[in-house]
PDB file of C-alpha atoms in Angstrom:
ATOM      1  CA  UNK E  97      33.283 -63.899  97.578  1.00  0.00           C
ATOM      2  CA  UNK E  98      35.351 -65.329 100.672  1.00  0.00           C
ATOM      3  CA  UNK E  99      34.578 -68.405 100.256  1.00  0.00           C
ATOM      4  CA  UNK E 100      35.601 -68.964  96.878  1.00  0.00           C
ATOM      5  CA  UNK E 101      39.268 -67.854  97.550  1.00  0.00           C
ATOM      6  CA  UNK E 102      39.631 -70.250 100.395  1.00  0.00           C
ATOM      7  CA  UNK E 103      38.854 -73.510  98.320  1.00  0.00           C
ATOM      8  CA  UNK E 104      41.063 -72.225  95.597  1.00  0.00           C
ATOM      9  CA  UNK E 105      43.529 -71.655  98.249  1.00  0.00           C
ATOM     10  CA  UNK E 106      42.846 -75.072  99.716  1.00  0.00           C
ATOM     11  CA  UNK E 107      43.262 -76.632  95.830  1.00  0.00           C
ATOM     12  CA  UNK E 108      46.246 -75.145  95.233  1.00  0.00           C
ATOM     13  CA  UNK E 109      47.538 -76.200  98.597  1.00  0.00           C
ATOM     14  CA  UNK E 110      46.463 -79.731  98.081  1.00  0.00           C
ATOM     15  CA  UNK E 111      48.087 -79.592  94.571  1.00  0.00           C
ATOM     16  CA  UNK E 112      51.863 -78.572  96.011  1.00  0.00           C
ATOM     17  CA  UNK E 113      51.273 -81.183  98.362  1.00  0.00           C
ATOM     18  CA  UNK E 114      50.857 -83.641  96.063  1.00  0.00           C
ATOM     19  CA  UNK E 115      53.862 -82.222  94.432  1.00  0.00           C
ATOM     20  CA  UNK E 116      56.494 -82.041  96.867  1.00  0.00           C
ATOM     21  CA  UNK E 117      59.346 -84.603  96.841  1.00  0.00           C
ATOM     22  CA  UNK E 118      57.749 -86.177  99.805  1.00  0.00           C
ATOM     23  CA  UNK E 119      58.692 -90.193  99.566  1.00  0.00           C
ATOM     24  CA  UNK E 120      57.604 -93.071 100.902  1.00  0.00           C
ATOM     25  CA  UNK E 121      61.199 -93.621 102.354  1.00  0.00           C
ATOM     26  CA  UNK E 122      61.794 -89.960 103.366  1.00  0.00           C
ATOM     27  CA  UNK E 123      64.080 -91.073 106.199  1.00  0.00           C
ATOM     28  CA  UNK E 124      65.998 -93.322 103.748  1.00  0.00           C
ATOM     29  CA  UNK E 125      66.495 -90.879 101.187  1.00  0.00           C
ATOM     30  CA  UNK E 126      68.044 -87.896 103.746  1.00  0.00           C
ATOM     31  CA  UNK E 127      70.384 -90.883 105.216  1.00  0.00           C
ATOM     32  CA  UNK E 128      71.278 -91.705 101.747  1.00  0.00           C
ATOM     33  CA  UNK E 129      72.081 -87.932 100.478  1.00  0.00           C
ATOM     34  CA  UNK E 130      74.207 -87.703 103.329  1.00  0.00           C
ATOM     35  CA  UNK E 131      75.833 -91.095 103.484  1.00  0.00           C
ATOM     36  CA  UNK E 132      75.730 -92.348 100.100  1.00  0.00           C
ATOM     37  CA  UNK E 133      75.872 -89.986  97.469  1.00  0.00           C
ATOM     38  CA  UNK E 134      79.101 -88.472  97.459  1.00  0.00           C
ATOM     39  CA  UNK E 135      79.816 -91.542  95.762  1.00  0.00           C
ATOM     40  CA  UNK E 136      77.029 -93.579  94.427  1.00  0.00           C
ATOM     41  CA  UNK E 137      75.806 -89.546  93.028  1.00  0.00           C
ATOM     42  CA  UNK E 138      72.144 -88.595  93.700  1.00  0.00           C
ATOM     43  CA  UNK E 139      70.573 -89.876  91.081  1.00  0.00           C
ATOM     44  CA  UNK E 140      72.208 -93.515  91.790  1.00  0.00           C
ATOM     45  CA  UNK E 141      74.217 -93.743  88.389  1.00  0.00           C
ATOM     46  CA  UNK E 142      77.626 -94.350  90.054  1.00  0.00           C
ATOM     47  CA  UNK E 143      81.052 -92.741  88.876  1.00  0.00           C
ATOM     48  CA  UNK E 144      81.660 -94.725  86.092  1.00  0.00           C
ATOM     49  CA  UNK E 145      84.145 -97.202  86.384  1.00  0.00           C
ATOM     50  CA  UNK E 146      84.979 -96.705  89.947  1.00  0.00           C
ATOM     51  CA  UNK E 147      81.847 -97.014  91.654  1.00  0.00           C
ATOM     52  CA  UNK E 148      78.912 -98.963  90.583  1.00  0.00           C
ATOM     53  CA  UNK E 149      75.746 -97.589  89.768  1.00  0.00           C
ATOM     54  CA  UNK E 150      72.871 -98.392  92.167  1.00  0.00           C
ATOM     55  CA  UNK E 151      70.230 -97.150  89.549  1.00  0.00           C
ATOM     56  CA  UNK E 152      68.412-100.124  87.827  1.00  0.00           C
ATOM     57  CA  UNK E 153      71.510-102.426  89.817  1.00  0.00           C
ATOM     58  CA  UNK E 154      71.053-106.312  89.520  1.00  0.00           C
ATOM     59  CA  UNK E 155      73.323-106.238  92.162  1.00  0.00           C
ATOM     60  CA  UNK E 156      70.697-105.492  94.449  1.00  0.00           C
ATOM     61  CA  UNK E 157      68.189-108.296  93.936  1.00  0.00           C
ATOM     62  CA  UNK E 158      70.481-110.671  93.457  1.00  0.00           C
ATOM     63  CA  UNK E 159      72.270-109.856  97.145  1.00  0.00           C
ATOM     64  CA  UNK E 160      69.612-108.833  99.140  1.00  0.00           C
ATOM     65  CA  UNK E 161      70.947-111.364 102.124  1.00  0.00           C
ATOM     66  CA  UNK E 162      74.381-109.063 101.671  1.00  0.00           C
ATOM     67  CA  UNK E 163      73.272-105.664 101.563  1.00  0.00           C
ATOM     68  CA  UNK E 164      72.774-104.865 105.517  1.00  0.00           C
ATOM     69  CA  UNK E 165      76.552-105.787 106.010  1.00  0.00           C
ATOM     70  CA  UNK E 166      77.991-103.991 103.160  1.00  0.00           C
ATOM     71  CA  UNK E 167      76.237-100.764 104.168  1.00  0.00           C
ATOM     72  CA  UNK E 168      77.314-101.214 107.738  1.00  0.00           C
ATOM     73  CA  UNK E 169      80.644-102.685 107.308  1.00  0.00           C
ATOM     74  CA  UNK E 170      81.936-101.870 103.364  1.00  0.00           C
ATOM     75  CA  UNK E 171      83.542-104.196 100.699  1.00  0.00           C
ATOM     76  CA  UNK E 172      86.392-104.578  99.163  1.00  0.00           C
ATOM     77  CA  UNK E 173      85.207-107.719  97.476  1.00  0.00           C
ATOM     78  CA  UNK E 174      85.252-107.294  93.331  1.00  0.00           C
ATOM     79  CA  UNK E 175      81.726-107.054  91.935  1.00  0.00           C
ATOM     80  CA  UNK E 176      79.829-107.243  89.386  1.00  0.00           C
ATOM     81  CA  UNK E 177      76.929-104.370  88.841  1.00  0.00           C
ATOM     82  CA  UNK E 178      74.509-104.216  85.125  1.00  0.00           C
ATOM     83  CA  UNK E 179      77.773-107.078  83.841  1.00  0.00           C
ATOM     84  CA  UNK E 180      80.715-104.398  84.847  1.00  0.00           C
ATOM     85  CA  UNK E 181      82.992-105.423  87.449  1.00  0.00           C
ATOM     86  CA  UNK E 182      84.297-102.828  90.356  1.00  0.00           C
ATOM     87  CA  UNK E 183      87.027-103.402  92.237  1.00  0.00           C
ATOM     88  CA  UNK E 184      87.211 -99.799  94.378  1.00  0.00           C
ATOM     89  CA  UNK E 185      86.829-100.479  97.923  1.00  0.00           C
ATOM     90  CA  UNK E 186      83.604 -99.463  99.820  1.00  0.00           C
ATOM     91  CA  UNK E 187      83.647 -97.516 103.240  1.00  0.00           C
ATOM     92  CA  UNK E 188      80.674 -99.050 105.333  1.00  0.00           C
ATOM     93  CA  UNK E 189      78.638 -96.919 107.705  1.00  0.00           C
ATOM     94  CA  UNK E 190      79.136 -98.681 111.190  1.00  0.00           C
ATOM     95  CA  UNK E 191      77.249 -95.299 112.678  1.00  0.00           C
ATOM     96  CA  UNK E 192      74.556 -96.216 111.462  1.00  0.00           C
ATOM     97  CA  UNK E 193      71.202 -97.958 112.997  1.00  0.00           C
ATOM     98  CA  UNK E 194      69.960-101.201 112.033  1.00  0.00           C
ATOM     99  CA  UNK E 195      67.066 -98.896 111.166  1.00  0.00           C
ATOM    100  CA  UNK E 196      68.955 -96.482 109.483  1.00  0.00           C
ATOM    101  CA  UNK E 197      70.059 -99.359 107.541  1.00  0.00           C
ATOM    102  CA  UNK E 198      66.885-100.734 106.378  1.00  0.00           C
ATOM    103  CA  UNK E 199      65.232 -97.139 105.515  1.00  0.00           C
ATOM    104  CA  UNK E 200      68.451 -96.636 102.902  1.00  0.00           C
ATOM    105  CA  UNK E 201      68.151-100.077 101.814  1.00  0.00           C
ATOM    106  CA  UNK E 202      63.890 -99.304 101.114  1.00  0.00           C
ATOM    107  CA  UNK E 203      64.956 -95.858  99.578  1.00  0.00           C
ATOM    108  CA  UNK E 204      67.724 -97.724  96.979  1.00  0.00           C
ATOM    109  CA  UNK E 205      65.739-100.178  96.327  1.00  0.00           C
ATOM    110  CA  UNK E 206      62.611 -98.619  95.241  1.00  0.00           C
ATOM    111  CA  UNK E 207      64.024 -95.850  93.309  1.00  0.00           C
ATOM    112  CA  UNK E 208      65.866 -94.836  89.822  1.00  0.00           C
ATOM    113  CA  UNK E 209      63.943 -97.883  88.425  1.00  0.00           C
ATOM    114  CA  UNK E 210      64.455-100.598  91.125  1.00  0.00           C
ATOM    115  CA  UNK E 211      61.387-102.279  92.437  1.00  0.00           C
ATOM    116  CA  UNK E 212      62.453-104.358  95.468  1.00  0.00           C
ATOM    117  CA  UNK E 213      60.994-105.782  98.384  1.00  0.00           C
ATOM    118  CA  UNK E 214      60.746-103.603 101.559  1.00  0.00           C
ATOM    119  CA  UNK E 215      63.643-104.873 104.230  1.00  0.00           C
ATOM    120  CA  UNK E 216      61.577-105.482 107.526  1.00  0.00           C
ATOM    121  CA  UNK E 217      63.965-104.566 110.617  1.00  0.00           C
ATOM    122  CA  UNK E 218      64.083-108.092 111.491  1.00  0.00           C
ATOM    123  CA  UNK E 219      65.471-109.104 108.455  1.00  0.00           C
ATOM    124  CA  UNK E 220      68.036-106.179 108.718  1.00  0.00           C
ATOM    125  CA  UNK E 221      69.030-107.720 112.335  1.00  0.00           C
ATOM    126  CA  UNK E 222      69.406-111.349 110.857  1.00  0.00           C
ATOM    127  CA  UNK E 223      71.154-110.768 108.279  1.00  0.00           C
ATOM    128  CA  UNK E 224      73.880-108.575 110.482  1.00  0.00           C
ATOM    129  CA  UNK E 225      74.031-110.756 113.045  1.00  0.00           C
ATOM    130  CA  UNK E 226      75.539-113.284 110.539  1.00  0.00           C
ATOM    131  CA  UNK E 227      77.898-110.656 108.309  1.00  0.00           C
ATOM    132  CA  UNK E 228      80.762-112.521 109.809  1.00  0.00           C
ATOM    133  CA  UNK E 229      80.127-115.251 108.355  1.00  0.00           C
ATOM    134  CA  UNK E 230      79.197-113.425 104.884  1.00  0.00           C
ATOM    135  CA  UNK E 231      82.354-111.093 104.754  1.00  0.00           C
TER     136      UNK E 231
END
């Protein structure tokens, strides 16, 4: 009779596991609920007109070679996110790791409907190596 509890126990175990909000980029998604959200909001959609959304953002494909240096060092370049333009400045993050960089990038860009390309580290170093000449 013992041993039927335990697999049920084991199943059910399994079953919560498969549940849990555990993510691929883990690391990237506590960075960007403490970093990020406050203004982009949790579920990426943005606050309206003043900051862009970052759910289902073209923004993000189409400036992948930008993205390190605007986490790490802000904008307060005009964009243009989903064909809306945003002129509110961004704070960057200059606390942050390189690594810490790429794990938030990974975590935006493979949720609330984006499907990009995992940032190696490497790339993440390149491409802030040469933000000076981006900004």
């Amino acid at each position: 009779m013992l041993k039927p509890t335990f697999v049920f126990l084991g199943f059910c175990c399994l079953l919560l596991a498969c549940n849990s909000e555990e993510t691929p980029y883990k690391n990237g998604r506590n960075l960007y609920l403490a970093k990020c959200a406050s203004c982009h909001l949790e579920d990426g959609r943005g606050l309206g007109a003043l900051i862009p959304p970052l759910a289902g953002a073209d923004f993000l494909a189409a400036n992948r070679d930008r993205l390190p240096c605007i986490v790490r060092y802000g904008t307060s370049d005009t964009i243009v996110v989903n064909g809306v333009q945003y002129a509110e400045q961004m704070a960057g993050q200059p606390e942050l790791s390189d690594i810490d960089i790429a794990n938030v990038l990974n975590y935006i860009g493979n949720s609330w409907g984006n499907r990009q390309a995992p940032f190696q580290l490497a790339e993440v170093r390149a491409i802030l190596q040469s933000c000076d000449t981006i900004r």
